[in-house]
Structure formats: C-alpha cells, structure tokens
Short mmCIF file of C-alpha atoms in Angstrom, two decimals:
data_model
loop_
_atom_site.label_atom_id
_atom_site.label_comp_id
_atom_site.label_asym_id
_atom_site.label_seq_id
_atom_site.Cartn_x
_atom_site.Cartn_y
_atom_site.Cartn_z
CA UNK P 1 83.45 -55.22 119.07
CA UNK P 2 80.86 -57.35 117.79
CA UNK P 3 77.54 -56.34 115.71
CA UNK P 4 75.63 -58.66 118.64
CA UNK P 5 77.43 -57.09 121.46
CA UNK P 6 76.07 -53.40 120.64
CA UNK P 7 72.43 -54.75 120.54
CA UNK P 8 69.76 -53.40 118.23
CA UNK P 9 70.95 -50.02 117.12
CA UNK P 10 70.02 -48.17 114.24
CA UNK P 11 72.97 -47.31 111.44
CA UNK P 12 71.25 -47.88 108.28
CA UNK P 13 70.27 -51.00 107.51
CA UNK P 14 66.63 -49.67 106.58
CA UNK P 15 63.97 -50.64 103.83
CA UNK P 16 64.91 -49.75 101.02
CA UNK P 17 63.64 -50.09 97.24
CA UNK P 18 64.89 -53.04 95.06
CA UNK P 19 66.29 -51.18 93.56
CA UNK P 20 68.78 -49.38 95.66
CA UNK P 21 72.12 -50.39 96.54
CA UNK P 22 72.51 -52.88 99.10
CA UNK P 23 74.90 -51.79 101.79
CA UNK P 24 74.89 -55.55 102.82
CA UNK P 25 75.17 -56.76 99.64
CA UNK P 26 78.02 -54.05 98.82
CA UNK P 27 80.42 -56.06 95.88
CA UNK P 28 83.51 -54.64 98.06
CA UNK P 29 86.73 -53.43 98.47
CA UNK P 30 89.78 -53.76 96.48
CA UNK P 31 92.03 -54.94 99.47
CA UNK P 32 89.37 -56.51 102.18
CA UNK P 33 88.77 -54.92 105.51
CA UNK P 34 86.97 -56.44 108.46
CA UNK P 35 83.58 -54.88 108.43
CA UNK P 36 82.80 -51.77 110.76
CA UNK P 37 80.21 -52.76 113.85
CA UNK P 38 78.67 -49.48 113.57
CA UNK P 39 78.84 -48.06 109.87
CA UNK P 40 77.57 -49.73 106.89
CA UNK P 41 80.54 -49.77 104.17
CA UNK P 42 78.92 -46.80 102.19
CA UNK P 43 79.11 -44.77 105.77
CA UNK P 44 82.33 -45.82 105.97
CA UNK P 45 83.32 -44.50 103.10
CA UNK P 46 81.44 -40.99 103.69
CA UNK P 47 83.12 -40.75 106.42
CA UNK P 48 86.66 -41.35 104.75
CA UNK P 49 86.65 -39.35 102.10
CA UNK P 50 85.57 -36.23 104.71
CA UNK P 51 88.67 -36.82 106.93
CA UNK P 52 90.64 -37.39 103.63
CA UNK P 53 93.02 -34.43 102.99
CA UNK P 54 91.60 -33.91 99.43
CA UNK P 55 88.60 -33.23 101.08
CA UNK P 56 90.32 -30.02 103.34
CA UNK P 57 91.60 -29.33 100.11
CA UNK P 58 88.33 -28.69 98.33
CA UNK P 59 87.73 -25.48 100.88
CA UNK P 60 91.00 -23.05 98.83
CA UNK P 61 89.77 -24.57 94.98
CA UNK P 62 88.14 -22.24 92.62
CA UNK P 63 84.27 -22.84 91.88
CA UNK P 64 83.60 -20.15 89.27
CA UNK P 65 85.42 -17.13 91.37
CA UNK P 66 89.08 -17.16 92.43
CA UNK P 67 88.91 -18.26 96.65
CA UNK P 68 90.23 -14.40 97.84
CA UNK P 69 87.78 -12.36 95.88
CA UNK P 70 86.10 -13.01 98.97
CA UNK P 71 83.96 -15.05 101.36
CA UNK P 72 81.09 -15.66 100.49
CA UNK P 73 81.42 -17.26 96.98
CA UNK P 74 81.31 -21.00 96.41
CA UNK P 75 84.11 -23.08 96.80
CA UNK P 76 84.55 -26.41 95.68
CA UNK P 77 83.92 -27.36 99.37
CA UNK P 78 81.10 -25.71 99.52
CA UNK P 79 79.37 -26.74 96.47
CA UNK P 80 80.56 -30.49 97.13
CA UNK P 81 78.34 -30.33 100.32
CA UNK P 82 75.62 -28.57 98.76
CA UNK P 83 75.23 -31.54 96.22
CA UNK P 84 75.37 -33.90 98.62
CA UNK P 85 72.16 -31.91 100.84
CA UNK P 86 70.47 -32.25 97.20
CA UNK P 87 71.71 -35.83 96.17
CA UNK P 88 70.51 -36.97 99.85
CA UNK P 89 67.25 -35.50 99.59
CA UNK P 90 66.21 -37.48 95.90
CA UNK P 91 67.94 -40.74 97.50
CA UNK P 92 65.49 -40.56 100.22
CA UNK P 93 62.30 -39.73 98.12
CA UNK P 94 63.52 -42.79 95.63
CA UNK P 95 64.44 -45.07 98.36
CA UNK P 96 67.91 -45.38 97.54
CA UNK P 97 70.96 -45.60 99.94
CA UNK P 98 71.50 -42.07 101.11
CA UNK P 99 74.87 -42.27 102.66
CA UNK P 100 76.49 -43.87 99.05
CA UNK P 101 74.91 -41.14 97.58
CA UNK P 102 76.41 -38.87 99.79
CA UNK P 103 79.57 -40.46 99.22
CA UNK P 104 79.43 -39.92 95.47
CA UNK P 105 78.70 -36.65 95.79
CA UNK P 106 81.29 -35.62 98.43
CA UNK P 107 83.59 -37.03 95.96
CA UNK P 108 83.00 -35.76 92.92
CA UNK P 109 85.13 -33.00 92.44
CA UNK P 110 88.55 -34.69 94.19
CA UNK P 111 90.16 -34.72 90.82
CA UNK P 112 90.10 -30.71 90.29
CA UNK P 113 93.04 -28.63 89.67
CA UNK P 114 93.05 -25.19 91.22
CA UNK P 115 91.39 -22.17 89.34
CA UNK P 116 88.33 -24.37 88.42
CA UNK P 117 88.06 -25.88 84.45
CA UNK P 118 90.69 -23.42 83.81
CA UNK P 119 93.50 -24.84 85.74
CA UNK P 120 92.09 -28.16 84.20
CA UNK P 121 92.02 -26.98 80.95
CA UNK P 122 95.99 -25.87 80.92
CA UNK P 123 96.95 -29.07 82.58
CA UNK P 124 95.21 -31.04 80.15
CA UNK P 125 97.00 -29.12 77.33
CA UNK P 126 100.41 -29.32 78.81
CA UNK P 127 99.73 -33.33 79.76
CA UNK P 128 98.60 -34.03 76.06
CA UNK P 129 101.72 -36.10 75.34
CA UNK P 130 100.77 -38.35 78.38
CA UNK P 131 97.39 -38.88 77.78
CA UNK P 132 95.84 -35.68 78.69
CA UNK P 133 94.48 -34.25 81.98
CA UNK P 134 90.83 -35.32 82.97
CA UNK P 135 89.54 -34.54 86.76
CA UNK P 136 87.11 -37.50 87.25
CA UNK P 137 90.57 -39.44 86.33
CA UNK P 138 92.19 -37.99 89.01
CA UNK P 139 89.19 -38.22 91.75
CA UNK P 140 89.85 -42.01 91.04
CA UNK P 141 93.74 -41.60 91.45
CA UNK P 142 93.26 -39.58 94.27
CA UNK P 143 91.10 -41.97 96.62
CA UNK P 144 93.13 -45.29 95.28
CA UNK P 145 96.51 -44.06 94.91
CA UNK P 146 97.41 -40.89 96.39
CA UNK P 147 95.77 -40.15 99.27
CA UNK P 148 98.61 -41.64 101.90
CA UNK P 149 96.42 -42.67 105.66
CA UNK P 150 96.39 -46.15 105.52
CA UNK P 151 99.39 -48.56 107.26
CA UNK P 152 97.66 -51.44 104.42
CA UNK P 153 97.30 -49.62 101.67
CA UNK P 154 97.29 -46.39 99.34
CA UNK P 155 94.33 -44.18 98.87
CA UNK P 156 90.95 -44.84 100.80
CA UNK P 157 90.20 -48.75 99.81
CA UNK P 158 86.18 -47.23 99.07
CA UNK P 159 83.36 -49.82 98.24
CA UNK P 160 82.85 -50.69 94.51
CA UNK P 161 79.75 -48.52 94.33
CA UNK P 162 81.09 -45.82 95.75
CA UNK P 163 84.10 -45.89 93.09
CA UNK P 164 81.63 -47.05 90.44
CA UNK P 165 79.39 -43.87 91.16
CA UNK P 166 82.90 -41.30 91.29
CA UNK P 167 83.75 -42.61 87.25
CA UNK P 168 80.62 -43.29 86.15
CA UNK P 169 78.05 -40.98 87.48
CA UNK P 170 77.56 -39.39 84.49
CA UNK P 171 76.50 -42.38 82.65
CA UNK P 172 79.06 -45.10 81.01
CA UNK P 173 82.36 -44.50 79.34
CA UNK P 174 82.23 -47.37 77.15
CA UNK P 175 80.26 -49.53 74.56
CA UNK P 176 79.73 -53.23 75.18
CA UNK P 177 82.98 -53.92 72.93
CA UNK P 178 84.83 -51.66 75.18
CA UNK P 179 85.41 -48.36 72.83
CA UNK P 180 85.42 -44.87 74.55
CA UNK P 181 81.98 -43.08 74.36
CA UNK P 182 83.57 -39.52 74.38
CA UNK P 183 86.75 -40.57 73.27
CA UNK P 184 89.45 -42.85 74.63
CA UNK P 185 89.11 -43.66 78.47
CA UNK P 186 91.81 -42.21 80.31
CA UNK P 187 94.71 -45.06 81.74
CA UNK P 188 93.97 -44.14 85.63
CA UNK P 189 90.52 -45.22 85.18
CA UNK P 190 92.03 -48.50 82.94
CA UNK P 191 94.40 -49.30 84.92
CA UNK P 192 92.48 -49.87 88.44
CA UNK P 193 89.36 -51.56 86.43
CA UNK P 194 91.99 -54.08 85.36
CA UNK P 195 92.29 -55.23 89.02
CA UNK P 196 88.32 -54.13 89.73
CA UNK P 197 86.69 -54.27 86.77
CA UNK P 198 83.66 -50.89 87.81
CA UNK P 199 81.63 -52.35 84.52
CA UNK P 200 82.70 -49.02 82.50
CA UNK P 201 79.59 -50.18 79.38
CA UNK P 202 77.08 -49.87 82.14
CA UNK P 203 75.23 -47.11 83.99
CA UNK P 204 76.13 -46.36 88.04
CA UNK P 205 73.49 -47.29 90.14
CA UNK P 206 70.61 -44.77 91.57
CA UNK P 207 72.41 -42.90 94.00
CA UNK P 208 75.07 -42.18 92.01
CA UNK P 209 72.58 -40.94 89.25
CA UNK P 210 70.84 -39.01 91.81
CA UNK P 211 74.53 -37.43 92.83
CA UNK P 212 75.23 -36.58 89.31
CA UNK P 213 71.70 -34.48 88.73
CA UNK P 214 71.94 -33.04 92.02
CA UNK P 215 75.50 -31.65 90.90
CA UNK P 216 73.66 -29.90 87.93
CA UNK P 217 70.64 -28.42 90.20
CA UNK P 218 73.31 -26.98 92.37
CA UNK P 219 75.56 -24.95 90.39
CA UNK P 220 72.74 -24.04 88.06
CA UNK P 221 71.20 -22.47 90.63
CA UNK P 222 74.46 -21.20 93.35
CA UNK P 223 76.77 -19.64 90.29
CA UNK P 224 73.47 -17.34 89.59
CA UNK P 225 74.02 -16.52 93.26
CA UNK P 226 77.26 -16.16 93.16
CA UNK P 227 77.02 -14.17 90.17
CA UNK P 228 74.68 -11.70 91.33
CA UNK P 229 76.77 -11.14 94.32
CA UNK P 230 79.79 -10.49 92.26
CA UNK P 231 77.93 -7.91 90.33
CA UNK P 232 78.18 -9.52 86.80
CA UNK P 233 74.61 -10.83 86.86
CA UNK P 234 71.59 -8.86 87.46
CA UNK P 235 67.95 -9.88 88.32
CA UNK P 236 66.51 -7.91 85.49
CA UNK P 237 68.63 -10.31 82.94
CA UNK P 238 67.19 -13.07 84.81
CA UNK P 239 63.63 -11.61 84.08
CA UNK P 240 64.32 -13.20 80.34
CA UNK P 241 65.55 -16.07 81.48
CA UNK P 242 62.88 -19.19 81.38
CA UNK P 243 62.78 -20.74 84.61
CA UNK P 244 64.59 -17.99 86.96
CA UNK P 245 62.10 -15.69 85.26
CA UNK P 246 58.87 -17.67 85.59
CA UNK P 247 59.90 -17.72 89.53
CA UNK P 248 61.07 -14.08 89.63
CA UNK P 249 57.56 -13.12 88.63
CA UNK P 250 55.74 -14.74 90.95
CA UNK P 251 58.05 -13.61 93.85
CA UNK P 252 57.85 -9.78 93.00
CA UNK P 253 54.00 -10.63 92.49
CA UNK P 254 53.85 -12.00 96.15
CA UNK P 255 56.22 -9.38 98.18
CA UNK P 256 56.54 -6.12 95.43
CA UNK P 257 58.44 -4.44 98.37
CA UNK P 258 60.89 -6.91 98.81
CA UNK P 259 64.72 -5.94 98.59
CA UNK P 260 66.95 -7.40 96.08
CA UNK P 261 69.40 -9.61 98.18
CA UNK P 262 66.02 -11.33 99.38
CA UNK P 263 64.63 -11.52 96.04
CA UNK P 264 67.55 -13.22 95.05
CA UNK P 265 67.47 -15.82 97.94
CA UNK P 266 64.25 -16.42 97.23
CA UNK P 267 64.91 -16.98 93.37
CA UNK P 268 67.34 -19.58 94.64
CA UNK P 269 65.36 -22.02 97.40
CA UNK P 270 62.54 -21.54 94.93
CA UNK P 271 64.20 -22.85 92.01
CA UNK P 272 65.89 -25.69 93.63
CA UNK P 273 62.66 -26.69 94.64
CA UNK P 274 61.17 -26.76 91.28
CA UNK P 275 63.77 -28.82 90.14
CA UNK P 276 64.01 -31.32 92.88
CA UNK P 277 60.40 -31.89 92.75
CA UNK P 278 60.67 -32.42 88.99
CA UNK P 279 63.70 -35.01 89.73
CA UNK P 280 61.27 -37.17 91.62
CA UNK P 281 58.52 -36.82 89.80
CA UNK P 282 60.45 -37.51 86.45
CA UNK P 283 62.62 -40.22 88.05
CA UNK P 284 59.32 -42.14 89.67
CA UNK P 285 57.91 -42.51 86.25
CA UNK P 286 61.13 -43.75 84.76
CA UNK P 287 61.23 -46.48 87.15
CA UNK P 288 57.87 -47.10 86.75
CA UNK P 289 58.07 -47.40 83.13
CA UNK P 290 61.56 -49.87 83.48
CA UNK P 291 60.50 -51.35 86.81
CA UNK P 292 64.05 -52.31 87.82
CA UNK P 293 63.79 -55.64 90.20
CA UNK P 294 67.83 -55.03 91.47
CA UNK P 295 70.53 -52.81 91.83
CA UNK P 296 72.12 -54.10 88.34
CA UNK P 297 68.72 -53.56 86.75
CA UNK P 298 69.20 -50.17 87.03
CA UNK P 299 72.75 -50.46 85.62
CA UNK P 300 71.52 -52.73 82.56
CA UNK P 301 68.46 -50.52 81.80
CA UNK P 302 70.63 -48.97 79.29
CA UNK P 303 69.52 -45.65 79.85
CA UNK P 304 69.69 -42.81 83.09
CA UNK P 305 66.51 -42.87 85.45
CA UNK P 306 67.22 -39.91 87.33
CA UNK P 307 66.78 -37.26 85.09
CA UNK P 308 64.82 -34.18 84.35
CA UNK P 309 61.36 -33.86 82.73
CA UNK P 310 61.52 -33.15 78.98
CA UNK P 311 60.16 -29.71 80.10
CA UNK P 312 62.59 -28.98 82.70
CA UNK P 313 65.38 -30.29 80.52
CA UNK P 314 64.63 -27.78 78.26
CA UNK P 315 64.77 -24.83 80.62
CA UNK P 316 67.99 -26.47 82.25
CA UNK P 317 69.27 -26.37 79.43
CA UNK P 318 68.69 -22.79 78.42
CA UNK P 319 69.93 -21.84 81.57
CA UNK P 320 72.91 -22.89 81.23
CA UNK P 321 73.54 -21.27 77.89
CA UNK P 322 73.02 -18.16 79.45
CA UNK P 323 75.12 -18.78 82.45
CA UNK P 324 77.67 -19.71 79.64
CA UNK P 325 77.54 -16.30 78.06
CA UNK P 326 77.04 -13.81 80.57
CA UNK P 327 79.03 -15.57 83.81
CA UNK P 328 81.72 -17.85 82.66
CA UNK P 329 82.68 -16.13 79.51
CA UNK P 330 82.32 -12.37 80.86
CA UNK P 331 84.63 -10.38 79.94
CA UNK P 332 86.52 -10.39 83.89
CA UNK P 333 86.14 -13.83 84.47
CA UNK P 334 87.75 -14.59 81.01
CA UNK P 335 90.75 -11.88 82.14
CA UNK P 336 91.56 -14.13 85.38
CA UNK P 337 91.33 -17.45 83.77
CA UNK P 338 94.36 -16.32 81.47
CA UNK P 339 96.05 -15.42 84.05
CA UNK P 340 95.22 -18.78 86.00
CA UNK P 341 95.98 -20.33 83.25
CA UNK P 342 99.71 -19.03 82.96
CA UNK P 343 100.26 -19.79 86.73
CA UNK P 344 99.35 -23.54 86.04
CA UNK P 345 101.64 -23.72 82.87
CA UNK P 346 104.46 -21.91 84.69
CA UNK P 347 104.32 -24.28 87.46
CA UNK P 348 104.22 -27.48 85.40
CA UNK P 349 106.70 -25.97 83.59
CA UNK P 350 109.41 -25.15 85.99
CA UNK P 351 108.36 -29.06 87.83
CA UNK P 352 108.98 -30.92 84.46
CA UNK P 353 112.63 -29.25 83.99
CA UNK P 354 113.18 -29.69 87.28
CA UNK P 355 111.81 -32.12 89.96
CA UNK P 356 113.96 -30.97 92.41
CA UNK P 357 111.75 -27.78 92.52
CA UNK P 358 108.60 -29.69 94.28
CA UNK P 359 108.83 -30.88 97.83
CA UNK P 360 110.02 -33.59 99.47
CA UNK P 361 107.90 -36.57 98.73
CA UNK P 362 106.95 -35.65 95.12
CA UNK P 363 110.52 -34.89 93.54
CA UNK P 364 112.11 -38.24 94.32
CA UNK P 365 113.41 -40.15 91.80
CA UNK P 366 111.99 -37.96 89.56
CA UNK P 367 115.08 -36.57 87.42
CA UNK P 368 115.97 -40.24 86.34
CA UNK P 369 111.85 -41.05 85.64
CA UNK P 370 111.15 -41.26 81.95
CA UNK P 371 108.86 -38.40 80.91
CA UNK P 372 105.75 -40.05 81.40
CA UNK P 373 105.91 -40.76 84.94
CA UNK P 374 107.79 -37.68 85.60
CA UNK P 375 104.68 -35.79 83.58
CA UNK P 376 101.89 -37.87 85.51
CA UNK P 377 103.64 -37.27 89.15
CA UNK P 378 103.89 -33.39 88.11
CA UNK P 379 100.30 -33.22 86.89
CA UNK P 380 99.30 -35.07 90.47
CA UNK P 381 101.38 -32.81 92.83
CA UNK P 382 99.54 -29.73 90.41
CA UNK P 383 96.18 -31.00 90.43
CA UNK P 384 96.28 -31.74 94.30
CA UNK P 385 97.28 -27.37 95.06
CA UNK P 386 94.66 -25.35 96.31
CA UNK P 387 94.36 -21.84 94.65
CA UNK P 388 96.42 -20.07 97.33
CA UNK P 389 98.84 -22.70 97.41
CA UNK P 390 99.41 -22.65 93.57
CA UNK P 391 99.74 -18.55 93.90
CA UNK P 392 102.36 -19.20 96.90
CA UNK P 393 104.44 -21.59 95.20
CA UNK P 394 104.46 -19.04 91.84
CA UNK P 395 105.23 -16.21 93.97
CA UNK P 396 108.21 -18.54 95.02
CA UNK P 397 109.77 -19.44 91.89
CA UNK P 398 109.08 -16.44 89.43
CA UNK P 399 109.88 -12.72 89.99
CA UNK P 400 105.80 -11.62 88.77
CA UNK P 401 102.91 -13.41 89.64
CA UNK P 402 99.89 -12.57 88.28
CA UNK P 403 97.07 -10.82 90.82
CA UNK P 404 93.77 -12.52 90.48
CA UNK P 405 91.74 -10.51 92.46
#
C-alpha cells in the first residue's frame, strides 16, 4: 500500500530541530528494503528489535541481582524500558527523533551475558586469546548477524543511526587516524564498518546521546531501589549521600510521618526529576553555545551535548562511588558473582572441548573450526543465555551447580 493511498495520517514525520535526525533523510540500511507506508525507518526499527528474540531475552538477564531472588528487582528488560521512558522524554524536550532514541535505548544492552558485568567479565577473560569479550560488540553482532527472522538477510537490517547510536552512544571509539580511544576496537564492530562505515572518530547523533545519559539516570537511581529492597542499602546511608540526601531531607521535611517504602519511592521520582531537568537545561545551553545547523553538526562538534551540569556531574558522580562500595561490591553480591562467574567459565569450558555439547544449530561444524571461530561461536551461544537458562544447562552437564539465591 501506498503512502498516498492511506491519506494524511500522522506517524512521525513532525517538526523537528535541525538538529535532530531526519527519519526522511535516514543514511539507510545495509541491504535496502522498500520503505514502510506507515512507520518511519527509526519506528521500524523500534519495533524490530522489540519482537527480536534478544529482546524476550533481556526479561531472565541479571541487572545487579540474580533474576530468582525475586520479582521485583530490575532486569535487564526492565531497565532497558525504563531508559527508553527517560531517553524519550529529553528527545522530546530537545526536539530530537523520539522513536530512534527509543531504538537506541531498547538496544543497548543486547550484547549482555547472563549474571550482569560478571558473566561479562569471565567471558571476556576466557575469550582473551580471540580478542576479548565486549557487550556493545555483541549488541552489534546480535542485530546484524545473529538474530535469524529475516528470509533476506541475518540480524535486523536497522537504519545507520540506529546502529551508529548502539556502538557509539557513549561517544567515539576512535581518533581521526583511526586508533582505539580505550584501547583497540573490537573486530565485530570492524568488521561490519568495513561494509558500513558508522564514522567510529565521530560522536552519535542527539538521540543516541540522550539514550546514553538516560541509561546513567536510570540505574543511578533504580539499583538504589533495588538495593534498599534487597536490604543491603538503607535510607539513613543515603542521608550522607549528596544528591539522594539533599532530596531525602526535604521529603521527611514535607511528610515526617511518612513510611519508609514511600520515602523511598519518593527519593526515586524525585531524583529522576532533578536530573532530567538538569539534562535539558544543561543540554539547551550546549547547543546554544555550538548551535549545530544538522544532524552531522552534532556529530562533528567534537564533544557530547547531552550531558550533565558541572554540578550535577559532580553529585553523579559521587553517587556512583558509593553505589560502587556499598551495592556492587557488598560483601553478598561479591559471594554470587564468584559463583556466576564459575558457571560462565564451566560452560565455555565444557563448549570449547566439546561443540557437540551445545544444541543443534550452534555445534555444527564446530569440532573441525579453528579455535577462533569455534571460541567466537561459543562466546555467542554464552552471551545470548538468560540467567536461568545458563543455571539449567550447568545443572545439565556438571554434578554441583552453584545456588545463587
């Protein structure tokens, strides 16, 4: 069906800034598709990477707390579509494309292993004679390789910007002579830039910038929840705290009488409020101080626009160190991530000797592959497993698994 035949509906092609990313003027896809009558490509691509199987997948990964502690604690599904609430909301006050950066942010975590940074962590230390383990990597390999929907093609055939904002929404990976940043960029991301070249010296566009910061406000502010819930975080330590603490005083101020679980709540909308606001307010004065005239002014301004005010920065910052200290590294969390951390080396373990040991799909071919490829396919079918699936399959091939709960 034609655009003309469906008449004058509304499905995003809206004023935007000059900013923004141009659904109409998207650069592409790697293979070319006939373009949707009703979706612009970045909807498209939202809605592909939701109906992808990665995307299922996110709802059984780790976000700090293993999935059957119980069920109320973040998942990586979970936190994915909280970012993308957050990354929506400062596309819309900049007047960027919402739906790409929706897409970025729905995407962002494709690449993770099960048990969080720790299954990452062991995967990148058993993959280190293959060029090492690194999830935003494997979000690329996921969506143009491995995910398996398409009669045409492999992976999801996404727009340029919406690939462009997956590897570089944390800023670039190279320098203009093409030398790693943070050390050598790994082949995945290489390898598919030879045949669509994402311009790794430059920054992503807004939305993806606006995807990446919203990532930060989110966890900074859910894994507090998360950890008061679990018990390992209290709201009196938060009274020290800079920013929780500043809002925690005016809260008790306001309602003295209020219980702690709504206390906490409160803590939370509150300080993802503050820090949205400051987003826009910090981000409006960095574009007004660049004043980017197109899309790829942003990406040649040589420097990110969506960030935090110096004085939020700071707090952010401080925050973090003591999520650091008194969530990730306490002393229980610390006892399940060696345990996680055996399961993943076990597994890759038993896969490498043995191909034969992973399902139909994955092992073939595999025990004549030279050890690179047989390394890479065992890292994919590892980094793909959920966290139940990854206990299942090591309850399978060992006599003792270790219990995470």
């Amino acid at each position: 069906m034609s655009k003309d035949a469906l008449g004058d509906i509304g499905f995003g092609y809206r004023p935007r800034a000059v900013y923004a990313s141009d659904p109409a003027r998207s650069r592409g896809r790697l293979f070319d598709e006939p373009e949707s009558p009703t979706r612009t490509p970045f909807q498209r691509d939202r809605d592909r990477i939701i109906h992808s199987t990665a995307f299922r997948r996110l709802k059984h990964k780790t976000q700090v707390f293993v999935a059957h502690e119980g069920d109320h604690y973040r998942t990586r599904l979970t936190h994915s579509i909280e970012v993308a609430q957050i990354a929506r909301a400062l596309a819309r006050a900049l007047r960027g494309d919402e739906d790409l950066a929706e897409a970025v942010a729905l995407v962002h975590d494709f690449g993770h292993t099960p048990f969080g940074h720790t299954g990452e962590e062991a995967l990148n230390e058993k993959m280190a004679g293959w060029g090492g383990f690194d999830h935003n990597a494997q979000s690329l390999r996921v969506v143009t390789r491995l995910e398996r929907r398409y009669a045409e093609f492999d992976g999801l055939n996404l727009s340029w910007e919406t690939l462009e904002g997956l590897v570089k929404h944390n800023g670039p990976l190279t320098d203009a002579s093409g030398k790693g940043l943070k050390g050598p960029v790994p082949q995945a991301i290489r390898d598919y830039c030879e045949l669509h070249d994402l311009e790794l010296d430059r920054f992503a566009g807004i939305e993806a910038q606006c995807a990446a910061i919203a990532d930060d406000i989110a966890y900074n502010t859910h894994d507090i929840d998360d950890g008061l819930r679990a018990g390992l975080l209290t709201l009196d330590m938060l009274e020290d705290v800079g920013l929780p603490g500043s809002i925690l005083k005016r809260v008790r101020a306001r309602y003295p009488q209020l219980d702690d679980v709504r206390t906490g709540h409160e803590l939370m909308r509150r300080q993802i409020t503050l820090m949205v606001e400051d987003v826009i307010a910090a981000a409006t004065a960095n574009i007004e101080r660049l004043k980017p005239d197109s899309a790829d002014a942003v990406r040649a301004a040589g420097e990110t626009m969506v960030t935090f005010s110096a004085e939020m920065a700071g707090a952010e910052k401080e925050l973090k160190a003591f999520l650091y200290k008194h969530l990730y590294r306490h002393a229980e969390v610390m006892h399940v991530r060696a345990d996680a951390e055996q399961i993943v080396r076990d597994l890759f373990d038993v896969y490498f000797a043995d191909p034969r040991s992973m399902p139909d799909g994955w092992r073939e071919g595999l025990d004549r592959a030279q050890d690179r490829i047989k390394a890479r396919s065992v890292a994919d079918f590892l980094a793909g497993m959920t966290d139940t699936y990854a206990l299942k399959e090591h309850r399978r091939l060992f006599d003792h698994t270790p219990d995470l709960g």
